[in-house]
Amino acid sequence: MSRSAWRENPWKQNPWFESVAVAQERARKRLPQPVYGALVAGSERGQTIADNQAAFAEIGVAPHVAGHHEKRSMETTVMGEHLSIPVIISPTGVQAVHPDGEVAVARAAAARGTVMGLSNFASKPVEEVVAANPATFFQMYWTGDRDVMIQRMQRAHAAGARGLIATLDWSFSMGRDWGSPEIPEKVDLRTAVRFAPKVLTKVRWMKEFAKAGVIPDLTAPNLAPPGGAAPTFFGAYYEWMTTPPPSWDDVAWMRATWAKLSGRPFMLKGVCRVDDARRAVDAGVDAISVSNHGGNNLDGTPATIRVLHPIATAVGDQLEVVMDGGVRRGSDVVKALALGARAVMIGRAYLWGLAANGQTGVENVLDVLRGGIDSALLGLGVASIDELTPEHLVIPDGFHRSFGG
């Protein structure tokens, strides 16, 4: 069957999609409005979330006309894990877009030879996710006291997590100019009745959960105390909000505690400044993710692709640098790698694939990115992502943003 035939009637003939944009559109049509709204929203006016994507479009490429390589390599390593493609699954909370949630995503990542990032706000327990993909990095926020955090690290280590990601870039900005989607604290009969007008029109989404014999799970099982019940998402969020924010000494403690417990690597996620990147080196972290929380932290923060190169230039020889924020195409990945990232992390892109077609949809997204990366490497005349440099790009004057350096 041709791709044009698939496009004419994609749901009846084939669920394959050819771009992340198409996955997003299918997710929009499939999901209840509050669920889809939670995926696309950014903080305040949405300036940062918009810039995350728009900034990639400002960068051009400088292709060669001949002398291309027949074979091209996309392999790399991040925190000791081999990747067949320089794209990592970024940890995202409560994946109620599909009944299999994080387990489906983990299986897709394993099938495509990459790492799964699992949020401690996830809807599936770390033990199930690691079983689906042993190459899993467990993510933690700074929530609860140190004894509670140690217990959560111990659980992740016992489950077999290969690394720890500490996400600290969050300022609890509540206001959104277009309004925040309503998210219930739990799904019960009263909630079902109240949300029925928004849900009953999404028949395929409802059938998926009915077939699996489950309802959308809004609890956080990885935050459950030993022998206790999992808190609701909002219960976990309240703990996070009421925990005093961490200092750099706390970051060093977290890294040292995880290293002593597991001997495995530690990533600090949320770095946007050169001075913070240098402090991360001083704290002994193994990797950083240049990130603005997908536009959900402090609005007005520049796109991560704008701040990547100054940070990678300053500390890239002392720790590993990855980037997340706004990646929708393989060419976006290539641009990030050329500016100093070892790999990128994706969030919304794979969630749209999950919503569109479950595990296969996530695999589809990774395949789309792989194809785009390969096309860019071919056109640029390089045999490996390791050969990429800023000279392969056309970067406008004033594009980069550097703070604290």
Tab-separated table of C-alpha atoms in Angstrom:
chain	number	residue	atom	x	y	z
A	1	MET	CA	0.000	0.000	0.000
A	2	SER	CA	1.330	3.438	-0.910
A	3	ARG	CA	1.807	6.252	1.586
A	4	SER	CA	-0.660	8.366	-0.380
A	5	ALA	CA	-3.284	5.665	0.154
A	6	TRP	CA	-2.554	5.647	3.880
A	7	ARG	CA	-2.993	9.411	4.008
A	8	GLU	CA	-6.387	9.201	2.256
A	9	ASN	CA	-7.834	6.930	4.947
A	10	PRO	CA	-5.189	6.457	7.655
A	11	TRP	CA	-7.339	4.975	10.437
A	12	LYS	CA	-9.014	2.269	8.364
A	13	GLN	CA	-6.049	1.332	6.231
A	14	ASN	CA	-2.925	1.971	8.281
A	15	PRO	CA	-2.090	3.934	11.436
A	16	TRP	CA	1.390	4.874	10.182
A	17	PHE	CA	2.218	8.578	10.178
A	18	GLU	CA	5.062	10.388	8.460
A	19	SER	CA	5.778	13.263	10.864
A	20	VAL	CA	5.468	14.293	14.492
A	21	ALA	CA	3.027	16.988	13.337
A	22	VAL	CA	0.681	14.303	12.030
A	23	ALA	CA	1.027	12.384	15.307
A	24	GLN	CA	0.058	15.553	17.162
A	25	GLU	CA	-3.026	16.064	15.000
A	26	ARG	CA	-4.137	12.468	15.538
A	27	ALA	CA	-3.592	12.857	19.279
A	28	ARG	CA	-5.703	16.038	19.240
A	29	LYS	CA	-8.561	14.222	17.524
A	30	ARG	CA	-8.302	11.163	19.734
A	31	LEU	CA	-7.912	12.656	23.218
A	32	PRO	CA	-10.466	14.422	25.420
A	33	GLN	CA	-9.838	18.156	25.307
A	34	PRO	CA	-8.555	18.471	28.920
A	35	VAL	CA	-6.029	15.659	28.336
A	36	TYR	CA	-4.775	17.132	25.076
A	37	GLY	CA	-4.724	20.605	26.620
A	38	ALA	CA	-2.457	19.379	29.403
A	39	LEU	CA	0.045	18.125	26.803
A	40	VAL	CA	0.354	21.297	24.752
A	41	ALA	CA	0.154	23.972	27.422
A	42	GLY	CA	3.064	26.146	28.512
A	43	SER	CA	3.283	28.606	31.379
A	44	GLU	CA	1.909	32.170	31.350
A	45	ARG	CA	1.754	33.659	27.818
A	46	GLY	CA	3.536	30.644	26.288
A	47	GLN	CA	6.541	32.671	25.122
A	48	THR	CA	9.097	29.997	25.974
A	49	ILE	CA	7.212	27.041	24.563
A	50	ALA	CA	6.789	28.940	21.296
A	51	ASP	CA	10.457	29.936	21.154
A	52	ASN	CA	11.575	26.343	21.785
A	53	GLN	CA	10.236	25.410	18.354
A	54	ALA	CA	10.640	28.697	16.484
A	55	ALA	CA	14.354	28.911	17.290
A	56	PHE	CA	15.096	25.698	15.385
A	57	ALA	CA	13.570	27.271	12.277
A	58	GLU	CA	16.031	30.177	12.483
A	59	ILE	CA	18.971	27.818	11.964
A	60	GLY	CA	19.808	26.811	8.417
A	61	VAL	CA	22.007	24.011	7.111
A	62	ALA	CA	24.819	23.991	4.548
A	63	PRO	CA	24.513	20.804	2.435
A	64	HIS	CA	26.993	19.366	-0.048
A	65	VAL	CA	25.997	18.379	-3.568
A	66	ALA	CA	28.314	15.361	-3.933
A	67	GLY	CA	30.766	13.265	-1.935
A	68	HIS	CA	28.081	11.828	0.334
A	69	HIS	CA	28.584	8.691	2.422
A	70	GLU	CA	26.712	5.494	1.611
A	71	LYS	CA	26.447	4.518	5.273
A	72	ARG	CA	25.896	6.859	8.213
A	73	SER	CA	26.134	6.225	11.944
A	74	MET	CA	23.819	7.672	14.591
A	75	GLU	CA	25.161	5.693	17.541
A	76	THR	CA	26.306	7.362	20.742
A	77	THR	CA	26.396	6.820	24.505
A	78	VAL	CA	24.852	8.799	27.338
A	79	MET	CA	25.715	8.050	30.967
A	80	GLY	CA	27.225	4.743	29.910
A	81	GLU	CA	24.189	3.548	27.930
A	82	HIS	CA	24.525	2.754	24.242
A	83	LEU	CA	22.011	4.494	21.986
A	84	SER	CA	21.312	3.433	18.413
A	85	ILE	CA	19.805	6.884	17.860
A	86	PRO	CA	20.738	10.086	19.730
A	87	VAL	CA	17.203	10.508	21.099
A	88	ILE	CA	16.230	9.698	24.699
A	89	ILE	CA	12.731	9.443	26.143
A	90	SER	CA	12.374	12.351	28.540
A	91	PRO	CA	10.532	11.622	31.808
A	92	THR	CA	6.984	12.975	31.838
A	93	GLY	CA	4.346	12.567	34.544
A	94	VAL	CA	1.061	10.634	34.563
A	95	GLN	CA	0.635	9.347	31.009
A	96	ALA	CA	-3.136	9.007	30.910
A	97	VAL	CA	-3.166	9.258	27.123
A	98	HIS	CA	-3.026	5.446	26.806
A	99	PRO	CA	-3.803	2.574	29.211
A	100	ASP	CA	-0.304	1.070	28.877
A	101	GLY	CA	1.323	4.443	29.591
A	102	GLU	CA	5.001	4.362	30.454
A	103	VAL	CA	5.281	0.594	29.927
A	104	ALA	CA	4.332	1.000	26.261
A	105	VAL	CA	6.819	3.853	25.909
A	106	ALA	CA	9.569	1.799	27.554
A	107	ARG	CA	8.950	-1.118	25.195
A	108	ALA	CA	9.068	1.209	22.208
A	109	ALA	CA	12.354	2.734	23.382
A	110	ALA	CA	13.832	-0.738	23.873
A	111	ALA	CA	12.672	-1.814	20.413
A	112	ARG	CA	14.443	1.183	18.894
A	113	GLY	CA	17.600	0.869	20.981
A	114	THR	CA	17.351	3.863	23.251
A	115	VAL	CA	16.925	4.884	26.879
A	116	MET	CA	13.677	5.311	28.757
A	117	GLY	CA	13.360	8.211	31.187
A	118	LEU	CA	10.780	7.521	33.919
A	119	SER	CA	9.267	10.279	36.049
A	120	ASN	CA	8.659	9.695	39.731
A	121	PHE	CA	5.239	11.221	38.942
A	122	ALA	CA	4.650	8.400	36.434
A	123	SER	CA	1.481	6.307	36.401
A	124	LYS	CA	3.376	2.998	36.214
A	125	PRO	CA	5.776	1.632	38.871
A	126	VAL	CA	9.483	1.670	38.212
A	127	GLU	CA	9.682	-2.124	38.536
A	128	GLU	CA	7.314	-2.650	35.575
A	129	VAL	CA	9.047	-0.065	33.431
A	130	VAL	CA	12.561	-1.418	34.022
A	131	ALA	CA	11.263	-4.901	33.198
A	132	ALA	CA	10.066	-3.498	29.870
A	133	ASN	CA	13.336	-1.634	29.205
A	134	PRO	CA	16.383	-2.296	31.414
A	135	ALA	CA	17.999	0.881	30.014
A	136	THR	CA	15.873	3.150	32.212
A	137	PHE	CA	16.904	6.364	33.940
A	138	PHE	CA	14.737	7.191	36.954
A	139	GLN	CA	13.849	10.849	37.449
A	140	MET	CA	13.272	12.581	40.778
A	141	TYR	CA	12.140	16.010	41.832
A	142	TRP	CA	13.335	17.518	45.099
A	143	THR	CA	10.320	16.428	47.155
A	144	GLY	CA	10.012	15.306	50.748
A	145	ASP	CA	12.815	15.134	53.278
A	146	ARG	CA	16.160	13.432	52.704
A	147	ASP	CA	15.076	10.140	54.272
A	148	VAL	CA	12.132	9.988	51.866
A	149	MET	CA	14.395	10.761	48.912
A	150	ILE	CA	16.852	8.058	49.961
A	151	GLN	CA	14.005	5.546	50.125
A	152	ARG	CA	12.964	6.473	46.591
A	153	MET	CA	16.526	6.178	45.316
A	154	GLN	CA	16.829	2.763	46.987
A	155	ARG	CA	13.674	1.576	45.279
A	156	ALA	CA	14.860	2.792	41.873
A	157	HIS	CA	18.236	1.121	42.377
A	158	ALA	CA	16.647	-2.145	43.524
A	159	ALA	CA	14.456	-2.108	40.418
A	160	GLY	CA	17.564	-1.798	38.242
A	161	ALA	CA	17.497	1.837	37.101
A	162	ARG	CA	20.705	2.607	35.190
A	163	GLY	CA	20.897	6.265	36.169
A	164	LEU	CA	19.199	9.048	38.104
A	165	ILE	CA	17.886	12.319	36.677
A	166	ALA	CA	17.260	15.196	39.073
A	167	THR	CA	14.804	17.719	37.605
A	168	LEU	CA	15.031	21.032	39.432
A	169	ASP	CA	13.787	23.582	36.868
A	170	TRP	CA	10.355	24.417	38.220
A	171	SER	CA	9.061	27.666	39.700
A	172	PHE	CA	5.388	26.639	40.120
A	173	SER	CA	4.143	29.291	37.728
A	174	MET	CA	0.385	28.786	37.714
A	175	GLY	CA	-1.040	31.397	35.338
A	176	ARG	CA	-1.772	30.489	31.722
A	177	ASP	CA	-3.243	33.132	29.445
A	178	TRP	CA	-5.553	30.595	27.780
A	179	GLY	CA	-6.567	28.892	31.042
A	180	SER	CA	-5.348	25.661	32.556
A	181	PRO	CA	-7.083	22.407	31.603
A	182	GLU	CA	-9.108	20.895	34.425
A	183	ILE	CA	-7.516	17.737	35.790
A	184	PRO	CA	-9.440	15.752	38.429
A	185	GLU	CA	-7.684	14.541	41.550
A	186	LYS	CA	-9.048	11.038	40.981
A	187	VAL	CA	-11.343	9.270	38.550
A	188	ASP	CA	-14.528	8.067	40.252
A	189	LEU	CA	-18.224	7.959	39.371
A	190	ARG	CA	-18.794	11.624	40.203
A	191	THR	CA	-15.797	12.648	38.095
A	192	ALA	CA	-16.938	10.426	35.230
A	193	VAL	CA	-20.355	12.089	35.188
A	194	ARG	CA	-18.876	15.597	35.313
A	195	PHE	CA	-16.412	14.940	32.487
A	196	ALA	CA	-18.806	12.870	30.375
A	197	PRO	CA	-19.591	15.644	27.839
A	198	LYS	CA	-15.872	16.016	27.090
A	199	VAL	CA	-15.092	12.292	27.071
A	200	LEU	CA	-18.044	10.559	25.426
A	201	THR	CA	-17.169	11.970	22.008
A	202	LYS	CA	-13.734	10.304	22.145
A	203	VAL	CA	-14.950	6.776	21.542
A	204	ARG	CA	-11.631	5.247	20.464
A	205	TRP	CA	-9.867	6.600	23.558
A	206	MET	CA	-12.599	5.194	25.834
A	207	LYS	CA	-12.524	1.818	24.097
A	208	GLU	CA	-8.773	1.471	24.677
A	209	PHE	CA	-9.191	1.809	28.422
A	210	ALA	CA	-12.316	-0.400	28.464
A	211	LYS	CA	-10.506	-3.117	26.532
A	212	ALA	CA	-7.620	-2.991	29.001
A	213	GLY	CA	-10.061	-3.127	31.910
A	214	VAL	CA	-8.633	-0.015	33.552
A	215	ILE	CA	-9.501	3.637	34.080
A	216	PRO	CA	-7.058	6.530	33.618
A	217	ASP	CA	-4.682	6.353	36.595
A	218	LEU	CA	-3.993	9.682	38.286
A	219	THR	CA	-1.864	8.312	41.115
A	220	ALA	CA	1.928	8.342	41.471
A	221	PRO	CA	2.947	4.793	42.492
A	222	ASN	CA	6.667	5.598	42.577
A	223	LEU	CA	6.036	8.047	45.424
A	224	ALA	CA	4.235	5.509	47.597
A	225	PRO	CA	5.866	4.948	51.022
A	226	PRO	CA	6.960	1.373	51.795
A	227	GLY	CA	3.800	-0.660	52.346
A	228	GLY	CA	1.620	2.420	51.798
A	229	ALA	CA	-0.781	3.672	49.159
A	230	ALA	CA	0.286	5.762	46.186
A	231	PRO	CA	-0.583	9.437	46.507
A	232	THR	CA	-2.787	11.147	43.975
A	233	PHE	CA	-1.033	13.350	41.435
A	234	PHE	CA	-2.155	16.435	43.330
A	235	GLY	CA	-1.057	14.946	46.649
A	236	ALA	CA	2.391	14.391	45.168
A	237	TYR	CA	2.366	17.873	43.665
A	238	TYR	CA	1.522	19.395	47.059
A	239	GLU	CA	4.505	17.598	48.637
A	240	TRP	CA	6.711	19.002	45.901
A	241	MET	CA	5.386	22.544	46.330
A	242	THR	CA	5.857	22.515	50.093
A	243	THR	CA	9.391	21.094	50.098
A	244	PRO	CA	12.003	23.855	50.564
A	245	PRO	CA	13.914	24.302	47.281
A	246	PRO	CA	17.360	22.700	47.021
A	247	SER	CA	20.727	24.405	47.351
A	248	TRP	CA	23.854	23.462	45.418
A	249	ASP	CA	24.945	21.542	48.515
A	250	ASP	CA	21.713	19.566	48.213
A	251	VAL	CA	22.511	18.792	44.573
A	252	ALA	CA	25.947	17.518	45.607
A	253	TRP	CA	24.337	15.460	48.382
A	254	MET	CA	21.824	13.932	45.965
A	255	ARG	CA	24.537	13.015	43.486
A	256	ALA	CA	26.829	11.584	46.184
A	257	THR	CA	23.999	9.607	47.805
A	258	TRP	CA	22.981	8.041	44.506
A	259	ALA	CA	26.606	7.262	43.634
A	260	LYS	CA	27.221	5.603	47.026
A	261	LEU	CA	24.002	3.638	46.754
A	262	SER	CA	24.288	2.474	43.155
A	263	GLY	CA	27.631	3.466	41.621
A	264	ARG	CA	25.605	4.661	38.660
A	265	PRO	CA	25.580	8.064	36.893
A	266	PHE	CA	23.601	11.183	37.764
A	267	MET	CA	22.100	13.847	35.479
A	268	LEU	CA	20.983	17.347	36.483
A	269	LYS	CA	18.082	18.505	34.294
A	270	GLY	CA	17.064	22.134	33.853
A	271	VAL	CA	20.324	24.003	33.206
A	272	CYS	CA	20.013	27.222	31.159
A	273	ARG	CA	23.024	29.250	32.367
A	274	VAL	CA	26.772	28.837	31.988
A	275	ASP	CA	27.426	29.560	35.668
A	276	ASP	CA	24.883	26.900	36.690
A	277	ALA	CA	26.579	24.424	34.344
A	278	ARG	CA	29.895	25.132	36.044
A	279	ARG	CA	28.300	24.683	39.456
A	280	ALA	CA	26.984	21.329	38.224
A	281	VAL	CA	30.568	20.329	37.406
A	282	ASP	CA	31.600	21.356	40.922
A	283	ALA	CA	28.748	19.258	42.368
A	284	GLY	CA	30.157	16.201	40.589
A	285	VAL	CA	27.261	15.453	38.258
A	286	ASP	CA	27.949	13.207	35.284
A	287	ALA	CA	25.606	14.887	32.799
A	288	ILE	CA	23.321	17.872	32.423
A	289	SER	CA	20.249	18.453	30.322
A	290	VAL	CA	19.968	21.952	28.933
A	291	SER	CA	16.246	22.393	29.527
A	292	ASN	CA	13.485	24.873	30.349
A	293	HIS	CA	10.968	22.159	31.261
A	294	GLY	CA	9.386	22.272	27.820
A	295	GLY	CA	8.232	25.844	28.359
A	296	ASN	CA	6.500	24.976	31.630
A	297	ASN	CA	8.920	26.675	33.995
A	298	LEU	CA	9.583	30.427	34.035
A	299	ASP	CA	8.073	31.955	30.916
A	300	GLY	CA	10.478	34.197	29.013
A	301	THR	CA	13.357	31.740	29.377
A	302	PRO	CA	15.049	31.497	25.952
A	303	ALA	CA	14.720	28.407	23.789
A	304	THR	CA	17.142	25.724	24.895
A	305	ILE	CA	18.752	25.538	21.447
A	306	ARG	CA	19.762	29.196	21.911
A	307	VAL	CA	21.620	28.565	25.189
A	308	LEU	CA	23.043	25.137	24.277
A	309	HIS	CA	26.261	26.100	22.483
A	310	PRO	CA	27.622	28.495	25.146
A	311	ILE	CA	26.988	25.871	27.833
A	312	ALA	CA	28.475	22.998	25.819
A	313	THR	CA	31.536	25.120	25.011
A	314	ALA	CA	32.042	25.935	28.691
A	315	VAL	CA	31.626	22.473	30.236
A	316	GLY	CA	31.298	19.898	27.466
A	317	ASP	CA	34.776	18.533	28.135
A	318	GLN	CA	33.943	17.950	31.821
A	319	LEU	CA	30.532	16.280	31.675
A	320	GLU	CA	28.015	15.078	29.121
A	321	VAL	CA	25.544	17.597	27.710
A	322	VAL	CA	22.117	16.680	26.373
A	323	MET	CA	19.257	19.005	25.461
A	324	ASP	CA	15.476	18.953	25.490
A	325	GLY	CA	12.804	21.374	24.340
A	326	GLY	CA	11.021	21.806	21.010
A	327	VAL	CA	12.496	18.818	19.128
A	328	ARG	CA	10.023	17.732	16.455
A	329	ARG	CA	12.218	16.641	13.504
A	330	GLY	CA	15.377	14.731	12.794
A	331	SER	CA	16.933	17.940	11.499
A	332	ASP	CA	16.274	19.491	14.941
A	333	VAL	CA	18.288	16.671	16.487
A	334	VAL	CA	21.161	17.257	14.057
A	335	LYS	CA	21.193	20.986	14.840
A	336	ALA	CA	21.395	20.270	18.569
A	337	LEU	CA	24.221	17.778	18.072
A	338	ALA	CA	26.130	20.224	15.883
A	339	LEU	CA	25.906	22.793	18.689
A	340	GLY	CA	27.363	20.459	21.294
A	341	ALA	CA	24.733	18.025	22.581
A	342	ARG	CA	25.489	14.287	22.758
A	343	ALA	CA	21.788	13.534	22.373
A	344	VAL	CA	18.379	15.126	22.774
A	345	MET	CA	15.448	14.218	24.981
A	346	ILE	CA	11.881	14.274	23.646
A	347	GLY	CA	8.635	14.653	25.608
A	348	ARG	CA	5.531	15.854	23.789
A	349	ALA	CA	6.608	14.183	20.540
A	350	TYR	CA	6.457	10.658	21.953
A	351	LEU	CA	3.308	11.397	24.001
A	352	TRP	CA	1.529	12.293	20.770
A	353	GLY	CA	2.749	9.027	19.256
A	354	LEU	CA	1.523	7.132	22.329
A	355	ALA	CA	-1.891	8.793	22.079
A	356	ALA	CA	-2.106	8.148	18.342
A	357	ASN	CA	-1.182	4.462	18.346
A	358	GLY	CA	0.235	3.168	21.623
A	359	GLN	CA	3.641	1.489	21.607
A	360	THR	CA	3.661	1.353	17.808
A	361	GLY	CA	3.001	5.089	17.687
A	362	VAL	CA	6.021	5.806	19.892
A	363	GLU	CA	8.147	3.560	17.691
A	364	ASN	CA	6.769	5.473	14.696
A	365	VAL	CA	7.899	8.797	16.213
A	366	LEU	CA	11.386	7.425	16.842
A	367	ASP	CA	11.509	6.112	13.276
A	368	VAL	CA	10.463	9.523	11.926
A	369	LEU	CA	13.282	11.162	13.873
A	370	ARG	CA	15.761	8.489	12.779
A	371	GLY	CA	14.847	9.046	9.136
A	372	GLY	CA	15.203	12.803	9.482
A	373	ILE	CA	18.584	12.492	11.151
A	374	ASP	CA	19.807	10.174	8.418
A	375	SER	CA	18.594	12.508	5.670
A	376	ALA	CA	20.386	15.443	7.284
A	377	LEU	CA	23.633	13.492	7.686
A	378	LEU	CA	23.438	12.432	4.033
A	379	GLY	CA	22.880	15.956	2.775
A	380	LEU	CA	25.587	17.439	4.989
A	381	GLY	CA	28.087	14.893	3.707
A	382	VAL	CA	29.050	13.383	7.076
A	383	ALA	CA	29.388	9.722	7.942
A	384	SER	CA	28.619	10.025	11.646
A	385	ILE	CA	26.921	12.320	14.123
A	386	ASP	CA	30.360	12.627	15.750
A	387	GLU	CA	31.481	14.745	12.767
A	388	LEU	CA	28.817	17.421	13.247
A	389	THR	CA	30.042	20.923	14.127
A	390	PRO	CA	28.566	24.441	14.045
A	391	GLU	CA	30.186	24.854	10.607
A	392	HIS	CA	27.479	22.574	9.196
A	393	LEU	CA	24.853	25.136	10.189
A	394	VAL	CA	23.831	28.603	9.053
A	395	ILE	CA	23.382	30.505	12.314
A	396	PRO	CA	22.082	34.090	12.276
A	397	ASP	CA	23.926	36.798	14.165
A	398	GLY	CA	22.745	37.158	17.736
A	399	PHE	CA	21.136	33.708	17.815
A	400	HIS	CA	22.956	32.379	20.877
A	401	ARG	CA	22.075	33.459	24.412
A	402	SER	CA	24.711	33.217	27.141
A	403	PHE	CA	24.093	33.981	30.801
A	404	GLY	CA	26.417	33.843	33.769
A	405	GLY	CA	29.460	33.112	31.693
